């Protein structure tokens, strides 16, 4: 059953007909997304999971992440949706344990970053490639050879280096990654020409973030030919903006009534 779910998730990654993820961060958001007719699969966002647990993204440890996933993954499975989870930088020596743990919970894929959260620097290329191989090997050991690894590179975010992102991304694909996630950062993003260049370099096996405002839309990214689209912690940010606005309205109304 686990291999079937992973194979189904992998099959959704089609260049020019991408899988689109509205990333979730707790059981209620997973329930909302899982019940939407357009949802094909579910993905988590570590930044948002960290935020609701009171810590920064780089401070989210494996056990806290797993605790959240123990609530989120059953929701996805209840609705017959495969799920891929954000494993950040893979948690060092805990990588194999992390992969086998999320597979045991029911996950069919994961994100792994090539930036070391403890230092803020990119892992050397050979080490980053080895981490992709280790993740895939651990999944095979767990009986899920079709496990989806979405290999994230922060070469553009850290150094504005698209050529380095292409070098790394091709190496990750050769190591067995299903797709490469290129992240330009919340302020910089990616220019249209850069997405086109990356998409061509990876034969469409590219994951990028779509933005509802001031960025490439799902339609535009589909036309470019990417295989995977996500929105990261955007839904969490929208939820917090709405919470803040409503809280201010209630509190302001209370102040007015007491005057």
mmCIF file of N, CA, C and O in Angstrom, residues 1-7 99-100 103-104 136-147:
data_model
loop_
_atom_site.group_PDB
_atom_site.id
_atom_site.type_symbol
_atom_site.label_atom_id
_atom_site.label_comp_id
_atom_site.label_asym_id
_atom_site.label_seq_id
_atom_site.Cartn_x
_atom_site.Cartn_y
_atom_site.Cartn_z
ATOM 1 N N UNK A 1 0.822 -1.206 0.000
ATOM 2 C CA UNK A 1 0.000 0.000 0.000
ATOM 3 C C UNK A 1 0.864 1.267 0.000
ATOM 4 O O UNK A 1 0.597 2.212 -0.719
ATOM 5 N N UNK A 2 1.941 1.263 0.818
ATOM 6 C CA UNK A 2 2.824 2.421 0.870
ATOM 7 C C UNK A 2 3.488 2.661 -0.482
ATOM 8 O O UNK A 2 3.592 3.801 -0.946
ATOM 9 N N UNK A 3 3.938 1.595 -1.132
ATOM 10 C CA UNK A 3 4.563 1.731 -2.448
ATOM 11 C C UNK A 3 3.551 2.210 -3.478
ATOM 12 O O UNK A 3 3.882 3.027 -4.346
ATOM 13 N N UNK A 4 2.326 1.757 -3.391
ATOM 14 C CA UNK A 4 1.287 2.200 -4.319
ATOM 15 C C UNK A 4 1.031 3.695 -4.180
ATOM 16 O O UNK A 4 0.874 4.408 -5.182
ATOM 17 N N UNK A 5 0.972 4.173 -2.947
ATOM 18 C CA UNK A 5 0.753 5.606 -2.719
ATOM 19 C C UNK A 5 1.916 6.420 -3.266
ATOM 20 O O UNK A 5 1.723 7.479 -3.885
ATOM 21 N N UNK A 6 3.145 5.941 -3.045
ATOM 22 C CA UNK A 6 4.313 6.657 -3.543
ATOM 23 C C UNK A 6 4.338 6.683 -5.068
ATOM 24 O O UNK A 6 4.660 7.710 -5.686
ATOM 25 N N UNK A 7 3.989 5.565 -5.674
ATOM 26 C CA UNK A 7 3.952 5.498 -7.141
ATOM 27 C C UNK A 7 2.905 6.464 -7.684
ATOM 28 O O UNK A 7 3.126 7.136 -8.702
ATOM 29 N N UNK A 99 13.493 9.475 7.331
ATOM 30 C CA UNK A 99 12.816 8.906 6.168
ATOM 31 C C UNK A 99 11.959 7.711 6.572
ATOM 32 O O UNK A 99 10.771 7.605 6.213
ATOM 33 N N UNK A 100 12.531 6.807 7.335
ATOM 34 C CA UNK A 100 11.786 5.611 7.732
ATOM 35 C C UNK A 100 10.635 5.954 8.675
ATOM 36 O O UNK A 100 9.579 5.306 8.636
ATOM 37 N N UNK A 103 7.756 7.422 6.530
ATOM 38 C CA UNK A 103 7.157 6.339 5.747
ATOM 39 C C UNK A 103 6.266 5.488 6.645
ATOM 40 O O UNK A 103 5.147 5.105 6.262
ATOM 41 N N UNK A 104 6.730 5.215 7.857
ATOM 42 C CA UNK A 104 5.923 4.434 8.806
ATOM 43 C C UNK A 104 4.623 5.159 9.141
ATOM 44 O O UNK A 104 3.590 4.518 9.381
ATOM 45 N N UNK A 136 16.958 8.038 -0.560
ATOM 46 C CA UNK A 136 16.341 7.069 -1.457
ATOM 47 C C UNK A 136 16.643 5.646 -1.012
ATOM 48 O O UNK A 136 15.768 4.764 -1.054
ATOM 49 N N UNK A 137 17.860 5.420 -0.560
ATOM 50 C CA UNK A 137 18.231 4.098 -0.073
ATOM 51 C C UNK A 137 17.421 3.716 1.161
ATOM 52 O O UNK A 137 16.956 2.573 1.292
ATOM 53 N N UNK A 138 17.217 4.678 2.056
ATOM 54 C CA UNK A 138 16.421 4.415 3.262
ATOM 55 C C UNK A 138 14.982 4.081 2.897
ATOM 56 O O UNK A 138 14.358 3.199 3.506
ATOM 57 N N UNK A 139 14.450 4.775 1.900
ATOM 58 C CA UNK A 139 13.077 4.507 1.458
ATOM 59 C C UNK A 139 12.979 3.108 0.848
ATOM 60 O O UNK A 139 11.995 2.383 1.096
ATOM 61 N N UNK A 140 13.968 2.722 0.072
ATOM 62 C CA UNK A 140 13.975 1.372 -0.501
ATOM 63 C C UNK A 140 14.037 0.320 0.607
ATOM 64 O O UNK A 140 13.350 -0.702 0.543
ATOM 65 N N UNK A 141 14.862 0.581 1.602
ATOM 66 C CA UNK A 141 14.953 -0.339 2.739
ATOM 67 C C UNK A 141 13.612 -0.478 3.446
ATOM 68 O O UNK A 141 13.306 -1.537 4.011
ATOM 69 N N UNK A 142 12.821 0.595 3.420
ATOM 70 C CA UNK A 142 11.503 0.591 4.055
ATOM 71 C C UNK A 142 10.423 0.027 3.132
ATOM 72 O O UNK A 142 9.245 0.027 3.489
ATOM 73 N N UNK A 143 10.822 -0.429 1.946
ATOM 74 C CA UNK A 143 9.870 -1.048 1.028
ATOM 75 C C UNK A 143 9.147 -0.094 0.114
ATOM 76 O O UNK A 143 8.116 -0.445 -0.461
ATOM 77 N N UNK A 144 9.718 1.133 -0.058
ATOM 78 C CA UNK A 144 9.049 2.130 -0.899
ATOM 79 C C UNK A 144 10.047 2.684 -1.925
ATOM 80 O O UNK A 144 10.524 3.821 -1.807
ATOM 81 N N UNK A 145 10.364 1.913 -2.960
ATOM 82 C CA UNK A 145 11.332 2.371 -3.956
ATOM 83 C C UNK A 145 10.844 3.554 -4.792
ATOM 84 O O UNK A 145 11.662 4.258 -5.382
ATOM 85 N N UNK A 146 9.534 3.779 -4.847
ATOM 86 C CA UNK A 146 8.997 4.904 -5.617
ATOM 87 C C UNK A 146 8.896 6.188 -4.801
ATOM 88 O O UNK A 146 8.337 7.181 -5.268
ATOM 89 N N UNK A 147 9.415 6.175 -3.584
ATOM 90 C CA UNK A 147 9.384 7.340 -2.702
ATOM 91 C C UNK A 147 9.879 8.576 -3.447
ATOM 92 O O UNK A 147 10.887 8.541 -4.143
#
